[in-house]
Coordinates of C-alpha atoms in Angstrom, one line a residue:
M1 CA -18.0 20.1 44.3
I2 CA -19.3 22.6 41.8
N3 CA -20.7 21.5 38.2
L4 CA -21.4 24.0 35.6
L5 CA -22.9 21.8 33.5
S6 CA -25.6 20.4 35.3
A7 CA -25.9 17.3 33.0
H8 CA -22.5 15.9 34.5
S9 CA -22.8 13.3 37.2
P10 CA -21.2 13.8 40.6
T11 CA -17.8 12.9 41.5
P12 CA -17.3 10.4 44.3
T13 CA -15.5 11.6 47.5
F14 CA -12.0 10.1 48.6
F15 CA -10.0 10.4 51.8
S16 CA -6.6 10.3 53.5
F17 CA -4.1 11.2 56.4
P18 CA -4.3 10.1 60.3
P19 CA -4.7 13.0 62.7
S20 CA -2.9 12.8 66.1
S21 CA -5.3 11.3 68.1
P22 CA -5.7 10.6 72.1
Y23 CA -7.3 7.5 71.5
P24 CA -5.4 3.9 71.1
K25 CA -4.4 3.5 67.6
P26 CA -3.4 0.9 65.4
P27 CA -1.3 1.1 62.3
T28 CA -3.3 3.7 60.2
I29 CA -5.7 3.6 57.8
S30 CA -5.4 6.4 55.1
Y31 CA -7.8 7.6 52.9
S32 CA -7.1 10.4 49.7
L33 CA -8.5 12.5 47.3
L34 CA -11.4 14.4 48.9
K35 CA -10.1 13.2 52.4
A36 CA -9.8 12.3 56.1
S37 CA -8.8 9.5 57.9
Y38 CA -9.1 8.5 61.6
S39 CA -7.2 5.7 63.4
P40 CA -9.7 3.6 65.3
P41 CA -9.1 1.1 68.3
P42 CA -10.2 -2.3 67.4
T43 CA -9.2 -5.2 69.0
V44 CA -5.4 -5.7 69.5
Q45 CA -5.7 -9.4 68.1
S46 CA -6.4 -8.0 64.7
L47 CA -3.4 -6.1 64.6
L48 CA -1.2 -8.3 65.4
F49 CA -2.1 -11.8 63.6
P50 CA -4.0 -12.6 60.7
A51 CA -7.6 -14.3 61.9
R52 CA -7.3 -18.0 62.0
R53 CA -10.4 -20.1 60.8
R54 CA -11.3 -22.3 63.9
R55 CA -13.6 -25.2 63.9
R56 CA -16.5 -23.9 66.5
R57 CA -18.6 -26.2 68.4
C58 CA -22.0 -25.9 67.9
N59 CA -23.6 -23.4 70.4
P60 CA -27.5 -23.2 70.6
S61 CA -27.0 -19.4 71.6
A62 CA -24.7 -18.7 68.5
P63 CA -27.3 -17.7 65.9
R64 CA -28.8 -15.1 68.2
A65 CA -25.3 -14.0 69.3
I66 CA -24.3 -13.7 65.3
A67 CA -27.8 -11.8 64.9
A68 CA -26.9 -9.4 67.4
V69 CA -23.4 -8.7 66.4
G70 CA -24.6 -8.2 62.4
L71 CA -27.1 -5.6 63.9
E72 CA -24.7 -3.8 66.1
S73 CA -22.3 -4.0 62.7
A74 CA -25.1 -2.7 60.5
Q75 CA -25.7 0.2 63.1
S76 CA -22.4 1.1 63.2
V77 CA -21.8 1.4 58.9
L78 CA -25.3 3.5 59.1
E79 CA -23.6 6.0 61.7
A80 CA -20.6 6.2 59.7
A81 CA -22.3 6.6 56.6
S82 CA -24.6 9.3 58.1
V83 CA -21.8 11.3 59.2
L84 CA -20.1 11.0 55.6
A85 CA -23.2 12.0 54.1
A86 CA -23.6 15.1 56.6
I87 CA -20.4 16.0 55.8
I88 CA -21.0 16.2 52.1
L89 CA -24.0 17.9 52.8
I90 CA -22.3 20.8 54.6
H91 CA -19.8 21.2 52.0
E92 CA -22.5 21.3 49.2
S93 CA -24.5 23.6 51.1
G94 CA -22.0 26.3 51.3
H95 CA -21.7 26.2 47.5
F96 CA -25.4 26.7 47.5
L97 CA -25.7 29.0 49.8
A98 CA -23.0 31.3 48.3
A99 CA -24.5 31.3 45.0
S100 CA -28.3 31.7 46.2
L101 CA -27.5 34.6 48.6
Q102 CA -25.8 36.5 45.7
G103 CA -28.9 35.8 43.4
I104 CA -26.6 33.4 41.2
H105 CA -28.8 30.6 39.5
V106 CA -29.0 27.0 40.5
S107 CA -30.1 24.2 39.0
K108 CA -29.5 20.9 41.0
F109 CA -28.3 20.1 44.5
A110 CA -27.3 16.4 44.6
I111 CA -26.3 14.2 47.2
G112 CA -24.4 10.8 46.5
F113 CA -24.4 9.1 43.2
G114 CA -26.2 5.8 41.7
P115 CA -30.0 5.1 41.6
V116 CA -32.2 8.3 43.1
L117 CA -33.9 7.8 46.4
A118 CA -35.7 10.9 46.4
R119 CA -36.4 14.0 44.0
F120 CA -38.1 17.2 44.1
V121 CA -38.0 20.4 42.7
A122 CA -38.7 23.9 44.5
N123 CA -37.9 27.5 43.2
G124 CA -36.7 26.3 40.0
V125 CA -33.9 24.0 41.7
E126 CA -33.9 20.0 41.5
Y127 CA -32.9 18.3 44.8
S128 CA -32.0 14.8 45.0
L129 CA -30.8 12.3 47.2
H130 CA -28.9 8.9 45.6
A131 CA -28.2 5.7 47.1
F132 CA -24.4 5.9 47.6
P133 CA -23.7 9.0 50.0
L134 CA -20.1 9.4 48.8
G135 CA -20.2 12.4 47.0
G136 CA -22.3 15.3 45.8
F137 CA -22.4 18.5 43.4
V138 CA -24.3 21.7 43.1
G139 CA -25.1 22.1 39.7
F140 CA -25.4 25.7 37.8
P141 CA -27.3 26.1 34.3
D142 CA -24.5 28.0 32.7
D143 CA -24.0 25.8 29.5
D144 CA -27.0 23.3 30.0
P145 CA -28.7 23.2 26.7
D146 CA -32.1 22.2 28.1
S147 CA -32.4 25.6 30.4
D148 CA -34.7 28.3 29.5
I149 CA -32.4 30.8 31.0
P150 CA -30.6 33.3 28.5
P151 CA -26.8 32.5 27.9
D152 CA -26.3 36.2 28.7
D153 CA -28.1 36.5 31.8
G154 CA -26.1 38.5 34.6
D155 CA -27.2 36.2 36.8
L156 CA -25.4 33.0 35.5
L157 CA -22.3 32.2 37.5
K158 CA -20.1 32.5 34.3
S159 CA -21.4 36.2 34.0
R160 CA -20.5 37.2 37.7
P161 CA -17.2 39.0 38.5
I162 CA -14.3 37.0 39.6
L163 CA -14.7 37.9 43.4
D164 CA -18.5 36.5 43.2
R165 CA -17.3 33.0 41.7
F166 CA -14.4 32.8 44.1
L167 CA -16.8 33.2 47.1
V168 CA -18.7 30.3 45.4
I169 CA -16.4 28.1 44.9
S170 CA -14.3 28.6 47.8
A171 CA -17.3 28.5 50.3
G172 CA -17.8 24.6 50.2
V173 CA -14.1 24.6 51.7
A174 CA -15.2 27.4 54.6
A175 CA -18.6 25.3 55.5
N176 CA -16.3 22.3 56.2
V177 CA -13.7 24.2 58.1
V178 CA -16.5 25.8 60.1
F179 CA -18.1 22.3 61.0
A180 CA -15.0 20.8 61.9
Y181 CA -14.6 23.4 64.5
L182 CA -18.1 23.0 65.7
I183 CA -17.9 19.6 65.8
V184 CA -15.1 19.9 68.1
F185 CA -16.7 22.6 70.2
A186 CA -19.5 20.3 70.6
Q187 CA -17.4 17.5 71.7
V188 CA -15.7 19.5 74.2
L189 CA -19.1 20.7 75.9
A190 CA -20.9 17.1 75.6
V191 CA -18.2 14.6 76.4
G192 CA -15.0 16.5 77.1
L193 CA -11.8 16.4 75.4
P194 CA -9.6 12.8 75.5
V195 CA -6.1 13.9 76.9
Q196 CA -3.2 11.1 77.2
E197 CA -1.1 11.4 80.3
P198 CA 2.2 9.6 79.8
L199 CA 3.2 6.7 82.2
P200 CA 6.4 5.5 83.0
G201 CA 7.5 2.2 80.6
V202 CA 6.1 0.4 77.5
L203 CA 3.1 -1.5 77.5
V204 CA 2.6 -5.0 76.2
P205 CA -1.1 -5.2 74.9
E206 CA -0.2 -8.9 73.2
V207 CA 2.2 -11.3 73.2
R208 CA 1.9 -14.2 70.6
A209 CA 1.5 -17.6 71.6
G210 CA 4.8 -19.6 71.5
S211 CA 7.1 -16.7 70.8
A212 CA 10.0 -16.0 73.0
A213 CA 8.3 -13.5 75.3
A214 CA 5.7 -16.1 75.9
R215 CA 8.2 -18.8 76.8
D216 CA 10.2 -16.5 79.1
G217 CA 7.1 -15.3 81.0
I218 CA 6.0 -12.1 79.5
R219 CA 2.4 -11.8 79.6
P220 CA -0.2 -9.3 77.8
G221 CA -0.5 -6.5 80.1
D222 CA 2.7 -6.2 81.5
V223 CA 4.7 -2.7 81.5
I224 CA 8.5 -3.0 80.8
L225 CA 10.1 -0.7 83.0
G226 CA 13.8 -1.2 82.1
V227 CA 16.4 -3.3 80.1
D228 CA 19.7 -4.9 81.3
G229 CA 19.6 -2.3 84.5
A230 CA 18.7 0.7 82.3
S231 CA 15.7 3.1 82.9
A232 CA 12.5 2.7 81.0
P233 CA 13.2 2.4 77.4
S234 CA 10.9 4.2 74.6
V235 CA 9.0 1.8 72.1
T236 CA 11.8 2.5 69.5
E237 CA 14.3 1.9 71.7
F238 CA 13.2 -1.3 73.4
I239 CA 12.9 -2.8 69.5
D240 CA 16.2 -1.6 68.7
L241 CA 17.6 -3.3 71.7
I242 CA 15.8 -6.6 71.1
K243 CA 16.6 -6.5 67.3
M244 CA 20.4 -6.3 68.4
N245 CA 20.3 -9.2 70.9
P246 CA 19.1 -12.1 68.9
K247 CA 19.8 -15.6 71.0
R248 CA 21.4 -13.6 74.0
N249 CA 19.8 -13.1 77.5
V250 CA 17.8 -9.6 77.9
A251 CA 17.3 -8.8 81.6
I252 CA 13.8 -7.2 81.4
K253 CA 12.0 -5.5 84.6
V254 CA 8.5 -5.5 84.1
A255 CA 5.4 -4.3 86.4
R256 CA 2.4 -6.7 86.2
E257 CA -1.0 -5.8 88.0
G258 CA -1.4 -7.1 91.3
M259 CA 2.2 -7.7 92.1
E260 CA 5.5 -5.9 92.5
S261 CA 7.9 -5.6 89.6
L262 CA 9.4 -8.8 88.3
E263 CA 13.0 -9.4 86.8
L264 CA 12.6 -11.8 83.4
N265 CA 15.2 -13.2 81.4
V266 CA 14.3 -13.1 78.0
V267 CA 16.3 -14.6 74.7
P268 CA 15.1 -13.2 71.7
D269 CA 14.7 -15.5 68.6
E270 CA 16.8 -14.9 65.6
S271 CA 14.8 -13.5 62.5
V272 CA 15.6 -14.5 58.8
D273 CA 17.8 -11.1 58.4
G274 CA 20.0 -12.1 61.5
T275 CA 17.7 -9.5 64.1
G276 CA 16.4 -10.4 67.0
R277 CA 12.5 -10.8 68.0
I278 CA 10.4 -11.6 70.9
G279 CA 6.7 -11.7 69.6
V280 CA 5.1 -8.8 71.4
Q281 CA 2.9 -5.9 70.1
L282 CA 4.1 -2.6 72.0
S283 CA 2.5 0.8 72.6
P284 CA 3.2 3.9 74.6
N285 CA 1.9 3.5 78.2
F286 CA -0.5 6.2 79.0
R287 CA -3.6 6.7 81.0
L288 CA -6.6 8.4 79.3
F289 CA -8.6 10.8 80.8
K290 CA -11.3 13.8 79.7
V291 CA -10.9 17.3 80.6
R292 CA -14.3 19.2 81.1
P293 CA -14.7 23.0 80.6
R294 CA -15.6 24.9 83.7
N295 CA -17.2 27.6 81.4
L296 CA -17.9 28.5 77.6
A297 CA -14.8 30.6 77.5
E298 CA -12.6 27.5 78.6
A299 CA -14.6 25.4 76.1
T300 CA -13.8 27.9 73.2
T301 CA -10.0 27.5 74.5
L302 CA -9.6 24.0 74.5
A303 CA -11.7 23.4 71.5
G304 CA -9.3 26.1 69.3
K305 CA -6.5 24.1 70.7
E306 CA -7.8 20.9 69.7
F307 CA -8.7 22.2 66.2
F308 CA -5.6 23.6 65.6
G309 CA -3.9 20.7 66.5
L310 CA -6.1 18.3 64.4
T311 CA -5.5 20.8 61.3
S312 CA -1.6 20.8 62.0
S313 CA -1.9 16.9 61.6
V314 CA -4.1 17.1 58.5
L315 CA -1.9 19.3 56.9
D316 CA 1.4 17.1 58.0
G317 CA -0.3 13.9 56.5
L318 CA -1.0 15.8 53.2
K319 CA 2.7 16.8 53.3
Q320 CA 4.0 13.3 54.1
I321 CA 1.7 11.9 51.2
F322 CA 3.6 14.0 48.5
L323 CA 7.0 14.1 50.1
N324 CA 6.9 9.8 50.3
F325 CA 4.3 9.1 47.2
S326 CA 6.1 6.0 46.3
Q327 CA 5.6 4.8 49.6
S328 CA 2.4 6.1 50.8
A329 CA 0.4 5.4 47.4
G330 CA -0.8 2.0 48.8
K331 CA -2.2 3.2 52.0
V332 CA -4.6 5.8 49.8
S333 CA -8.1 4.5 50.2
G334 CA -11.3 5.3 49.3
P335 CA -14.8 6.1 50.8
V336 CA -15.6 2.0 51.7
A337 CA -12.7 2.2 53.8
I338 CA -13.4 5.2 55.4
I339 CA -16.9 3.9 56.2
A340 CA -15.6 0.8 57.4
V341 CA -13.4 2.8 59.8
G342 CA -15.8 4.7 61.0
A343 CA -18.0 1.8 61.8
E344 CA -15.5 0.4 63.8
V345 CA -15.2 3.9 65.8
A346 CA -18.7 3.9 66.1
R347 CA -18.7 0.3 67.5
S348 CA -15.5 1.0 70.1
S349 CA -16.2 4.6 71.1
S350 CA -19.3 7.1 70.4
D351 CA -17.1 9.7 71.4
G352 CA -14.6 9.0 68.9
L353 CA -17.3 9.8 66.1
F354 CA -16.9 13.8 67.0
Q355 CA -13.2 13.6 66.0
F356 CA -13.8 11.3 63.3
A357 CA -16.2 13.4 61.8
A358 CA -14.0 16.5 62.4
V359 CA -11.2 15.0 60.5
I360 CA -12.9 14.1 57.5
N361 CA -14.4 17.8 57.4
L362 CA -10.8 18.9 57.7
N363 CA -9.1 16.8 55.0
L364 CA -12.1 17.2 53.1
A365 CA -11.2 21.3 53.1
V366 CA -7.9 20.7 52.6
I367 CA -8.0 18.4 49.5
N368 CA -10.7 20.1 47.8
L369 CA -8.2 23.0 47.8
L370 CA -5.6 21.4 45.6
P371 CA -5.1 22.7 42.2
L372 CA -6.7 19.6 40.6
P373 CA -9.2 19.5 37.5
A374 CA -12.9 18.6 39.1
L375 CA -11.7 19.6 42.8
D376 CA -12.8 23.2 44.2
G377 CA -8.9 24.1 43.9
G378 CA -9.0 23.4 40.2
S379 CA -11.6 25.6 39.6
L380 CA -9.9 28.4 42.0
A381 CA -6.9 28.1 39.6
L382 CA -8.3 28.7 36.7
L383 CA -10.0 31.9 38.4
L384 CA -6.4 33.0 39.2
V385 CA -5.5 32.4 35.6
E386 CA -8.2 34.7 34.6
A387 CA -7.3 37.4 36.8
A388 CA -3.7 37.3 35.7
R389 CA -5.1 37.8 32.1
G390 CA -6.6 40.9 33.1
G391 CA -10.1 39.4 33.6
R392 CA -9.9 37.9 30.2
K393 CA -11.8 34.7 30.3
I394 CA -10.3 31.4 29.3
P395 CA -12.2 30.0 26.4
R396 CA -15.1 27.9 27.4
E397 CA -13.9 24.9 25.4
V398 CA -10.5 24.7 27.0
E399 CA -12.2 25.1 30.6
Q400 CA -14.7 22.7 29.9
R401 CA -12.0 20.2 28.4
I402 CA -9.7 20.5 31.5
M403 CA -12.5 19.7 34.0
S404 CA -14.4 16.7 31.9
S405 CA -10.7 15.2 32.0
G406 CA -10.3 15.7 35.8
I407 CA -13.7 14.4 36.6
L408 CA -12.8 11.2 34.4
L409 CA -9.9 10.6 36.5
V410 CA -11.1 11.2 39.5
V411 CA -13.9 8.9 38.8
M412 CA -11.5 6.2 37.5
I413 CA -9.6 6.7 40.7
G414 CA -12.7 6.2 42.5
L415 CA -13.8 3.2 41.1
F416 CA -10.5 1.6 41.6
L417 CA -10.4 2.3 45.3
I418 CA -14.0 1.5 46.0
V419 CA -13.5 -2.0 44.2
R420 CA -9.9 -2.5 45.9
D421 CA -11.5 -1.2 49.7
T422 CA -14.2 -3.6 49.2
L423 CA -12.1 -6.5 48.4
N424 CA -10.1 -5.9 51.6
L425 CA -13.1 -5.5 54.1
D426 CA -13.0 -8.5 56.5
F427 CA -16.2 -10.2 55.4
I428 CA -15.3 -10.2 51.8
K429 CA -12.2 -12.0 52.7
E430 CA -13.8 -14.8 54.7
M431 CA -16.1 -15.2 51.6
L432 CA -13.6 -15.6 49.2

């Protein structure tokens, strides 16, 4: 984000949209406004049923185990927050370098908001690190009443030609795009690229206790190979078939580890709406493996394909948000949720942090290009209006009014999302 008034506070950063990912995925958690999302692979149990409170027997080793889990969780949250802070740092560094290399005056460089953890001044620029790494800004002294730079100085951002200002404003987005590719490239070199190999059938990761499936012999880990004599269905086809057959016998062929295929007769229960249900979670059946490059040329090709795939997914997610906003609005979440998801990724797979970071970068870049006040796209839109007016500047009061209203709106949305996402955290729910 760019602040022309260095007295302005930084705008929080928000996120959205799931990419396609080779990792096993639960229902997607999305994030919006300066954005990104990732679908982590938490335990299947958490996806199926709400956690039940159970009485636990006293266990002498429990305090030690709880401490270990707490330490692991704290480390995962720290890793996720560090990834987010690094991505914001890259974005703001893009703005800063584009201005500095052109000799444009910069007054402030800040990461985070809230209480100041560290602050120092070097070469006339105040650098600061704040307690909450959820946003940042680069400040310019163009209209700062405390600045000792003359208002007509040719090296103020507002005094530069449109092209110079365009480069400064768009540099944050460019930095995130380049960084996203470098992350994917590093992933390919360091751990390889995860790829899904489709396998026949539909996997059953979890079976609800007391359900029709459990009653009639389906077990977690079974693979459904056929239904009523037909070949292996897709997940959607199997769901539709079960829904259409409440209280009717359905012959299901399953493959079970260590055994030949079995024929099970399952009678779906009837739901309130009259459709059938058997009480299982389903997922596509696949084998996950990693492709490792043999040389730098192959690494570049693999990274390029993965990068463009992630970019397409991010753009498609943005499209779906706008086309189905009424259904998607409830899924929009803020930085608290993205740190929670990042912590889950860190706990389950360190490899997943690569794609998690790449997707956040891409989302941050895409959302910042939206022509909304307080975002880089809003500043670029004002530049285009100025260019369409033949270079005649928009009145400063009008521009500041537009940007200030945008900042207020984003801050309000940010506070709402932070409160809502915090209340949705599992440990907060347990406390409540």
